[in-house]
Amino acid sequence: MYKVAIITASDKGYAGEREDKSGSVIEEIVTAHELEVTGKVILPDDRQILSDQMLNYCHQGIDLILTTGGTGFSKRDVTPEATADIVERRADNLTFAMIANSLQYTPKAMLSRGIAGIRENTLIVNLPGSPKAVRENLEYAIDAIIHGVKILKDDDAECARK
């Protein structure tokens, strides 16, 4: 079973002024796919705090970090930059595919700035902040994300031959 950490980037959520519905949607979807949520945190929209927490989870041996929030155009939306600060290899096609899927629902999907990448043995994927967008994106991409983690962990050595 793969270990998942969920990071919600939200100033209002961190201050207790808003319920973290998006983090709960992520948890619902990943547990339905038999992944184990071993970390879940709400943090302010702060680039250093977010990247430090991602690094902390990587050092704990988390297999997959899913973030929600902080991917828009607001000055406080810095989750992609925090992620870019720590990833060693980008996995841009994950986000390209999610955006392409989301465009079926709204043309505003093109405004999402989330990225995906790999730090050592951890895959990190930024998701939008709204629960609806999280569900649309993650349900669409979860099988590919899990397959990517399997490859990253050398748990699917035959994948290139299939």
XYZ file of C-alpha atoms in Angstrom, residues 8-154:
147
model
C -4.076 22.061 1.659
C -2.756 25.549 0.939
C -5.265 28.016 2.340
C -4.770 31.089 4.488
C -8.418 30.939 5.589
C -8.308 27.191 6.210
C -5.129 27.552 8.251
C -6.766 30.308 10.315
C -9.817 28.110 10.949
C -12.073 30.402 8.926
C -12.870 27.844 6.202
C -13.506 24.097 6.221
C -11.062 22.012 4.174
C -13.490 20.339 1.795
C -10.917 19.783 -0.949
C -8.547 17.855 1.313
C -11.468 15.649 2.307
C -12.295 14.947 -1.360
C -8.687 13.917 -1.970
C -8.764 11.633 1.058
C -12.026 10.044 -0.098
C -10.670 9.313 -3.579
C -7.257 7.974 -2.556
C -8.633 5.720 0.176
C -11.172 4.329 -2.334
C -8.119 3.357 -4.420
C -6.563 1.579 -1.427
C -3.906 4.207 -0.757
C -3.064 5.056 2.843
C -3.291 8.680 3.966
C -0.496 9.037 6.517
C -0.282 12.823 6.592
C -2.795 15.614 6.169
C -2.155 19.256 6.918
C -3.585 22.708 6.226
C -0.940 25.379 5.720
C -0.956 29.073 4.897
C -0.214 30.196 1.352
C 3.479 30.643 2.049
C 6.077 29.379 -0.416
C 8.728 28.432 2.156
C 6.310 26.763 4.556
C 4.764 24.727 1.740
C 8.080 23.592 0.263
C 9.446 22.757 3.724
C 6.415 20.548 4.432
C 6.750 18.808 1.079
C 10.427 18.108 1.819
C 9.493 16.842 5.277
C 7.017 14.394 3.757
C 9.603 13.276 1.174
C 12.087 12.555 3.967
C 9.403 10.550 5.798
C 9.156 8.195 2.817
C 5.766 9.374 1.572
C 5.121 7.925 -1.889
C 2.653 10.549 -3.139
C 2.011 14.133 -2.069
C -1.209 15.689 -3.311
C -1.658 19.400 -2.765
C -4.830 21.403 -3.139
C -5.132 25.151 -3.402
C -2.747 27.927 -4.232
C -2.683 27.255 -7.978
C -4.559 30.306 -9.221
C -3.602 33.858 -10.128
C -3.854 35.482 -6.696
C -0.656 36.993 -5.351
C -0.852 34.503 -2.458
C -1.173 31.483 -4.795
C 2.344 30.039 -4.609
C 1.901 26.270 -4.438
C 3.398 25.632 -7.916
C 6.430 27.755 -7.054
C 6.878 25.941 -3.728
C 6.678 22.639 -5.580
C 9.100 23.754 -8.295
C 11.581 24.735 -5.575
C 11.967 21.108 -4.496
C 11.198 18.786 -7.421
C 14.138 17.248 -9.239
C 12.215 16.062 -12.292
C 9.029 17.547 -13.723
C 6.020 15.428 -14.725
C 4.222 18.072 -16.766
C 2.048 15.701 -18.785
C 0.080 14.810 -15.649
C -1.031 18.409 -15.260
C -1.493 18.881 -19.017
C -3.842 15.895 -19.088
C -5.819 17.102 -16.070
C -6.230 20.561 -17.583
C -7.323 19.080 -20.913
C -9.926 17.017 -19.061
C -11.073 20.013 -17.003
C -11.588 22.123 -20.113
C -14.601 19.900 -20.826
C -16.221 21.396 -17.727
C -15.037 25.018 -17.836
C -12.774 27.169 -20.001
C -11.429 28.654 -16.769
C -9.466 25.432 -16.248
C -6.717 26.973 -18.350
C -6.077 29.374 -15.460
C -4.850 26.585 -13.187
C -1.083 26.756 -12.695
C -0.508 23.473 -10.886
C 2.546 21.367 -11.648
C 3.675 17.819 -10.947
C 7.125 16.437 -10.325
C 9.341 13.930 -8.599
C 11.585 14.432 -5.591
C 13.705 11.333 -4.977
C 11.059 8.583 -4.545
C 8.041 10.850 -4.078
C 5.585 12.024 -6.714
C 4.085 15.466 -6.013
C 0.938 16.637 -7.806
C -0.727 20.045 -7.403
C -4.511 20.066 -7.654
C -6.833 23.083 -7.796
C -8.476 24.433 -4.668
C -12.170 23.865 -5.310
C -13.670 20.522 -4.234
C -15.419 20.164 -7.614
C -12.183 20.706 -9.564
C -10.267 18.390 -7.233
C -12.789 15.614 -7.848
C -12.803 16.125 -11.648
C -9.010 16.168 -11.842
C -8.153 13.417 -9.393
C -10.816 10.952 -10.500
C -9.584 11.418 -14.063
C -5.882 11.010 -13.245
C -5.737 8.703 -10.214
C -5.059 5.481 -12.137
C -2.191 7.098 -14.067
C -0.851 8.658 -10.861
C -0.839 5.277 -9.094
C 0.843 3.684 -12.105
C 3.480 6.429 -12.003
C 4.130 5.758 -8.323
C 4.492 2.039 -9.066
C 7.096 2.807 -11.721
C 8.879 5.250 -9.413
C 9.022 2.576 -6.704
C 10.148 -0.124 -9.167
